[in-house]
PDB file of C-alpha atoms in Angstrom:
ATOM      1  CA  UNK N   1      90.693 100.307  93.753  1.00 60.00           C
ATOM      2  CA  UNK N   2      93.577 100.874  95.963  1.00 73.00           C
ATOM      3  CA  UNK N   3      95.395 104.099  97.238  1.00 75.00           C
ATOM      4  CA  UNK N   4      98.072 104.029  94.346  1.00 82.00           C
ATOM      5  CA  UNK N   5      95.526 103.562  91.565  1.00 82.00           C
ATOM      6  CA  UNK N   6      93.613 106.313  92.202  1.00 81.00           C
ATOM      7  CA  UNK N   7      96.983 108.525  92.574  1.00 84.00           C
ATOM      8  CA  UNK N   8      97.937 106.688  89.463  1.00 85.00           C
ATOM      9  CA  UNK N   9      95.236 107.701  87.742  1.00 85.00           C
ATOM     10  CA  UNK N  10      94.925 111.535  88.594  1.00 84.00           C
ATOM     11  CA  UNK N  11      98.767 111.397  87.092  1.00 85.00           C
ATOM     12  CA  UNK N  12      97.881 109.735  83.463  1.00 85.00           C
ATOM     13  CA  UNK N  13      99.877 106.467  84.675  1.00 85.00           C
ATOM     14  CA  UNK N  14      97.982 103.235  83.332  1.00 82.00           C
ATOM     15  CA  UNK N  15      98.451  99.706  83.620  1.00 84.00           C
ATOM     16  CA  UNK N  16     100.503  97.406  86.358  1.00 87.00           C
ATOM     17  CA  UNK N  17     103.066  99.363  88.422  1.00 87.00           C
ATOM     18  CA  UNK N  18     106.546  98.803  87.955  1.00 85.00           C
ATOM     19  CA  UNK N  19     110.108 100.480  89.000  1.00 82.00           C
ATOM     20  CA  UNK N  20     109.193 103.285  86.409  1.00 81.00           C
ATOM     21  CA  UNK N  21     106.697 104.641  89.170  1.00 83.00           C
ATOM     22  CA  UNK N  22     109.866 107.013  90.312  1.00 84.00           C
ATOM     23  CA  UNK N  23     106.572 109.573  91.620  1.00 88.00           C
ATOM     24  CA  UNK N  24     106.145 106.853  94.609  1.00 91.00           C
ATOM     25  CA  UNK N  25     109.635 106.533  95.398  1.00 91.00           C
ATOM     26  CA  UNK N  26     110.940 108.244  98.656  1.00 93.00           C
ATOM     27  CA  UNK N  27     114.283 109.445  98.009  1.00 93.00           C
ATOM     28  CA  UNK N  28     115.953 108.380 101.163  1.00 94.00           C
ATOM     29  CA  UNK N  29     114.736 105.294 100.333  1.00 94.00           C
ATOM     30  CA  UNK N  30     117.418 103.167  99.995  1.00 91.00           C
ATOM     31  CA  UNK N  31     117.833 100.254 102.571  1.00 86.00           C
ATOM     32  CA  UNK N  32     115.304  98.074 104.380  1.00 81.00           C
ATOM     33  CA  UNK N  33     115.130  95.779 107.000  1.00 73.00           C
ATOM     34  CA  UNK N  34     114.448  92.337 105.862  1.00 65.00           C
ATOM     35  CA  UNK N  35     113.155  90.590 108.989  1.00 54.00           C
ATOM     36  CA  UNK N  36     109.326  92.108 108.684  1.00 47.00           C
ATOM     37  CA  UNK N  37     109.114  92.554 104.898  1.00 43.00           C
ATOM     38  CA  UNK N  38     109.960  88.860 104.796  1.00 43.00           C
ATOM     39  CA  UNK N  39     108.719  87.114 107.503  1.00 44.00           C
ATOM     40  CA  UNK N  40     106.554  84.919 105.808  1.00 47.00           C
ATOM     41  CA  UNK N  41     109.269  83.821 102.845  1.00 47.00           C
ATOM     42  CA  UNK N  42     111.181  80.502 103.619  1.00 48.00           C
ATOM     43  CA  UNK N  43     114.170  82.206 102.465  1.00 49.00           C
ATOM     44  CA  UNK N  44     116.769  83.040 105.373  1.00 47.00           C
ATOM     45  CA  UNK N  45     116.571  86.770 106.803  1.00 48.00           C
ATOM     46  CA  UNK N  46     118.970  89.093 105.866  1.00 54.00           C
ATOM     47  CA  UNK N  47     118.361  92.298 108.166  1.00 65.00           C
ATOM     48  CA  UNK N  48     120.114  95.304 106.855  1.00 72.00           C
ATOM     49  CA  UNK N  49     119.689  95.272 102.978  1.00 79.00           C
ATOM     50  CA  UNK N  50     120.865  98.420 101.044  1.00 85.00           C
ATOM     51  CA  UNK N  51     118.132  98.197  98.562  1.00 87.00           C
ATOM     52  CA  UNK N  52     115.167 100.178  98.280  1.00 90.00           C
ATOM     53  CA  UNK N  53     111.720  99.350  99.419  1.00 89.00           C
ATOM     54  CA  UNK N  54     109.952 100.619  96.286  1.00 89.00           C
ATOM     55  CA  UNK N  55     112.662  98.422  94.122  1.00 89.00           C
ATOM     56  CA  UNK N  56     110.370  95.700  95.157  1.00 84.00           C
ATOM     57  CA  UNK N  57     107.219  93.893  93.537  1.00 83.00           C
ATOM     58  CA  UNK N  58     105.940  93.345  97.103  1.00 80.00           C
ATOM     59  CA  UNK N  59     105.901  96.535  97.907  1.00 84.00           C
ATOM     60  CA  UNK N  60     104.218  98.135  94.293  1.00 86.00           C
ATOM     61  CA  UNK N  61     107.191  99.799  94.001  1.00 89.00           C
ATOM     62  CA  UNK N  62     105.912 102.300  96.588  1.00 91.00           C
ATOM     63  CA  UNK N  63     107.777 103.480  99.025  1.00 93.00           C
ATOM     64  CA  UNK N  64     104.448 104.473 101.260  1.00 93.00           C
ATOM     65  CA  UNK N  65     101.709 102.460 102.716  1.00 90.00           C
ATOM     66  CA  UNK N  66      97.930 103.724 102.996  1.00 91.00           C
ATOM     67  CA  UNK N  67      96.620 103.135 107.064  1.00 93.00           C
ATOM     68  CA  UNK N  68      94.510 100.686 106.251  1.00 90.00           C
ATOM     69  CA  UNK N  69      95.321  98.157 109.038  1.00 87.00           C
ATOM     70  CA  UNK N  70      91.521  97.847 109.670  1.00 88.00           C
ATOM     71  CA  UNK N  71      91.260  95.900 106.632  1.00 87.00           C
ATOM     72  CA  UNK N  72      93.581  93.068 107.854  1.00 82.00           C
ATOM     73  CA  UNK N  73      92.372  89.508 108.331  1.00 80.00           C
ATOM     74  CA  UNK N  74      94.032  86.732 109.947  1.00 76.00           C
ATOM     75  CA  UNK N  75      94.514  83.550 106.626  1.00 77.00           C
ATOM     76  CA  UNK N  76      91.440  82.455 107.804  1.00 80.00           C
ATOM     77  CA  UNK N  77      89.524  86.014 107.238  1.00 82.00           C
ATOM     78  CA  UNK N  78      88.538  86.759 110.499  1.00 83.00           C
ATOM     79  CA  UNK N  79      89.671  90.473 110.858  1.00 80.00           C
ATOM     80  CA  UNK N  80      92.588  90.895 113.083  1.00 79.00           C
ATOM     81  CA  UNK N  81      91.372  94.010 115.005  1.00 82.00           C
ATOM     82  CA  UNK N  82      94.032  96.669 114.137  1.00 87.00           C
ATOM     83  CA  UNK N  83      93.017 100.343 113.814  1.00 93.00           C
ATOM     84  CA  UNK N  84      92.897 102.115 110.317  1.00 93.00           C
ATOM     85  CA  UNK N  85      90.754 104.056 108.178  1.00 95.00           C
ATOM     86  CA  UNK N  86      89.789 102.556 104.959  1.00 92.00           C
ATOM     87  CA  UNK N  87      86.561 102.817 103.763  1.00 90.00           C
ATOM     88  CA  UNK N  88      85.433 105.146 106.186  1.00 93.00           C
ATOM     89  CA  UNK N  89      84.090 108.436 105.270  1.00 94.00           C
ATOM     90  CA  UNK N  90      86.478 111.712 105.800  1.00 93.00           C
ATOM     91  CA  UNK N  91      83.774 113.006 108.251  1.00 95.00           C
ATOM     92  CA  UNK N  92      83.731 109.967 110.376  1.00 96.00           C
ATOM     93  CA  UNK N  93      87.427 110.631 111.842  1.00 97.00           C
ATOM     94  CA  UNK N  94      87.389 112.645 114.843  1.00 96.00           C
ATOM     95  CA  UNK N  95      90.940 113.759 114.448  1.00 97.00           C
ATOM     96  CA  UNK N  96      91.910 114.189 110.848  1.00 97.00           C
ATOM     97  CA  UNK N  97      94.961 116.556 111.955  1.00 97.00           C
ATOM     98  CA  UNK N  98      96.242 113.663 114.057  1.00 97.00           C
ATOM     99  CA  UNK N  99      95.303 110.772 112.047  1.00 98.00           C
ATOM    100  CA  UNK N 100      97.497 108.825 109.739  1.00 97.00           C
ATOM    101  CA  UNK N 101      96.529 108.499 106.211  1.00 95.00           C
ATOM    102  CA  UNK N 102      99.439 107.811 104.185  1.00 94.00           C
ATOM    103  CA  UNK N 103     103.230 106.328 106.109  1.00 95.00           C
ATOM    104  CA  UNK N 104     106.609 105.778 104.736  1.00 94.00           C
ATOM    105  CA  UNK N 105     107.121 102.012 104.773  1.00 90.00           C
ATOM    106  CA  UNK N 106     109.849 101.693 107.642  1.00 89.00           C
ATOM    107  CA  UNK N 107     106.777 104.049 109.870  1.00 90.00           C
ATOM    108  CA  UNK N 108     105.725 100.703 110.788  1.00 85.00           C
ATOM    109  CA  UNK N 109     108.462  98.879 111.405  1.00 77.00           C
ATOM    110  CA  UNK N 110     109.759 101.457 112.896  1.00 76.00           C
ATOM    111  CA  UNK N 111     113.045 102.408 111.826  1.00 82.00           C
ATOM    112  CA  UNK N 112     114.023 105.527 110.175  1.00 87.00           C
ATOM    113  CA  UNK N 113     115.392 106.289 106.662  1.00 89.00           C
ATOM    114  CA  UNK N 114     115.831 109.452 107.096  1.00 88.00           C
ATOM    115  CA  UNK N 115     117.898 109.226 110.685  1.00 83.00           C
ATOM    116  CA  UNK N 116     119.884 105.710 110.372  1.00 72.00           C
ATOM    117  CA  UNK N 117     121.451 104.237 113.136  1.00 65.00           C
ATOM    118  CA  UNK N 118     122.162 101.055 115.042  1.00 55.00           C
ATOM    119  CA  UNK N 119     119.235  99.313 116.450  1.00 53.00           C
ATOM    120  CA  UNK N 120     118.471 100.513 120.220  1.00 46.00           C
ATOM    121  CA  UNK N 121     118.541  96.314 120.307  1.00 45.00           C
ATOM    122  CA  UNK N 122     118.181  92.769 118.987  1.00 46.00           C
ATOM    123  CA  UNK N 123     115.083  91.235 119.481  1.00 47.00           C
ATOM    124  CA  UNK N 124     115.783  87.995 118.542  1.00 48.00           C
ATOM    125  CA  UNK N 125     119.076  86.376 118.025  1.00 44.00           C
ATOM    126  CA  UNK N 126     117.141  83.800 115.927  1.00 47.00           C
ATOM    127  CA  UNK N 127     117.005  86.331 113.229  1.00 44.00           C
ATOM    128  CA  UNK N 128     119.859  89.011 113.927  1.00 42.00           C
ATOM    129  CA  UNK N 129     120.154  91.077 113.268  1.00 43.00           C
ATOM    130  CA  UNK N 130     116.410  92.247 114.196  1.00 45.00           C
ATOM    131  CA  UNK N 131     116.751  96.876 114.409  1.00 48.00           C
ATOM    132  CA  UNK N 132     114.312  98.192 116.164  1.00 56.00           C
ATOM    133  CA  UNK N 133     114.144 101.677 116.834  1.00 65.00           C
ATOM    134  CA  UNK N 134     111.823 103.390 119.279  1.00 71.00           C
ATOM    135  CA  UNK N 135     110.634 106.940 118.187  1.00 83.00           C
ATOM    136  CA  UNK N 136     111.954 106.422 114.644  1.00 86.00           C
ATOM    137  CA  UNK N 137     111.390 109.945 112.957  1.00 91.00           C
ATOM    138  CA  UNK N 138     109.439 109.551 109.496  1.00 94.00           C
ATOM    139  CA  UNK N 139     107.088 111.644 107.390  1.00 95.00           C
ATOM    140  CA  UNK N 140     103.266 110.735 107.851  1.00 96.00           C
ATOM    141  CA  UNK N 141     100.587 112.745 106.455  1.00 96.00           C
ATOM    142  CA  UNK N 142      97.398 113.104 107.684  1.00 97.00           C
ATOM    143  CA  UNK N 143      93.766 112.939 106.941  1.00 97.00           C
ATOM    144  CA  UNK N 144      93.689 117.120 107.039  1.00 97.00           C
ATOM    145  CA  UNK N 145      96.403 117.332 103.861  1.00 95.00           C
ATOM    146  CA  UNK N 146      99.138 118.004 106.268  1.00 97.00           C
ATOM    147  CA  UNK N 147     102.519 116.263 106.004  1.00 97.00           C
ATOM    148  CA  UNK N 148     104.383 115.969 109.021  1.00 97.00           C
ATOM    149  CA  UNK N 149     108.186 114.668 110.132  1.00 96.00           C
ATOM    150  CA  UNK N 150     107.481 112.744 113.602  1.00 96.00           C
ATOM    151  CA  UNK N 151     108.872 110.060 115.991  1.00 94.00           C
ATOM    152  CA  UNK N 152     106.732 106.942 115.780  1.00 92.00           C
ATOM    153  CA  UNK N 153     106.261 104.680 119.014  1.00 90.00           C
ATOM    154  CA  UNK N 154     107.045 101.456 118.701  1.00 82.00           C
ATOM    155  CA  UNK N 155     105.652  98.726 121.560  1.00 76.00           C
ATOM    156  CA  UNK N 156     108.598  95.949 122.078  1.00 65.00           C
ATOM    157  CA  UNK N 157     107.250  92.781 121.382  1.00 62.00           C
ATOM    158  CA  UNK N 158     109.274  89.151 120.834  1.00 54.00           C
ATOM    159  CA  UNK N 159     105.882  88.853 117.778  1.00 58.00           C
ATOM    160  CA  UNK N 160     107.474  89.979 114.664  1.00 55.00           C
ATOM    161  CA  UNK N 161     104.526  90.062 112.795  1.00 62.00           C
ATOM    162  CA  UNK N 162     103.363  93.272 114.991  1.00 70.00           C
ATOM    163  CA  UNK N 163     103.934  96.726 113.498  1.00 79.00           C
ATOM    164  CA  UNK N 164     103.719  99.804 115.294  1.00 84.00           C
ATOM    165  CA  UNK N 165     100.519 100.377 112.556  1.00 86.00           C
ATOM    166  CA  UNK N 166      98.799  97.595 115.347  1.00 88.00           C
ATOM    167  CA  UNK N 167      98.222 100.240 117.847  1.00 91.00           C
ATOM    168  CA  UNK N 168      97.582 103.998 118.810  1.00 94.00           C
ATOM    169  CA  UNK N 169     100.720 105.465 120.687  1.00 94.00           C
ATOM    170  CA  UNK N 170     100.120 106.569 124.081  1.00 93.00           C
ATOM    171  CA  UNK N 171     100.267 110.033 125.090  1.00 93.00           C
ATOM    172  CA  UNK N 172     102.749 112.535 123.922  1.00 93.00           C
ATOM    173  CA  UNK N 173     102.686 111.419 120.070  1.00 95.00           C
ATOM    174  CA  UNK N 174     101.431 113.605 117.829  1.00 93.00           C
ATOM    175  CA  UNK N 175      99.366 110.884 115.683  1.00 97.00           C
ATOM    176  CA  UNK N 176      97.093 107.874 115.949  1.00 97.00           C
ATOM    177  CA  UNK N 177      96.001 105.430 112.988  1.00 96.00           C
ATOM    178  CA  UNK N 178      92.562 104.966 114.557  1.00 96.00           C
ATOM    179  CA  UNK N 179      89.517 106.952 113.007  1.00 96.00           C
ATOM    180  CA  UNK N 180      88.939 107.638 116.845  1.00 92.00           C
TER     181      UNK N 180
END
């Protein structure tokens, strides 16, 4: 059972989510950058695109993700080695005031809906154009209960298919989305 079903559950919503799911909806949610969410479609990228996140299928209509990168395989199902917390017992993070539980989608990316601005620069003029935004402000919460507005470090990479959810920031970040 995923993240959203339980939540869907404790609010009396049954059956297959859809755009009705409003309670999952951020409400500065309403653009996206199309060169992560769809880097695996054959479809040509779009970058900016002033439509919501949670408008999408893809997404489960949800405009959060659950830090669960420890769950990720590679298509052959080797796990890829990122940091997370799923499955693991509350008591087995060290820092549940500093660890990432749930992320608004563009936390990963990162760019910010809340603060939106040019991108710092273009990554690839392949797909242009490419925002990425270093210390991206977005609201996290954490394994305590705590929600949080913070700047989310993103390492510069040419490999589109990392996400600043691949890694622990280095010092001076006030979050990690390892257990450790």
């Amino acid at each position: 059972m995923t993240v959203k079903e339980i939540m869907k559950s404790y609010l009396g919503l049954r059956g297959k989510s859809s755009e009705r799911d409003k309670i999952f909806a951020c409400p500065a949610d309403t653009f996206y950058f199309d060169y992560w969410l769809n880097y695996d479609y054959p479809k040509p990228l779009q970058g900016y695109v002033p439509e919501s996140v949670c408008s999408r299928s893809r997404s489960d209509y949800s405009s959060y993700l659950f830090n669960a990168g420890n769950l990720m395989t590679d298509r052959h199902g080797k796990n890829v080695g990122r940091p997370g917390i799923a499955g693991l017992p509350i008591s087995s993070i060290k820092h549940p005031a500093g660890t990432v539980m749930l992320a608004e989608v563009p936390a990963l990316i990162p760019f910010s809906w809340h603060q939106p601005k040019r991108p710092l620069y273009v990554l690839s003029t392949k797909n242009c154009p490419n925002a990425i935004f270093d210390n991206a402000m977005n609201m996290v919460s954490f394994v305590d209960g705590h929600v949080s507005y913070i700047k989310i470090y993103w390492k510069a990479t040419s490999d589109l298919s990392v996400v600043a959810g691949d890694y622990d920031p280095p010092g001076g970040y006030d979050y990690q989305w390892s257990p450790n």
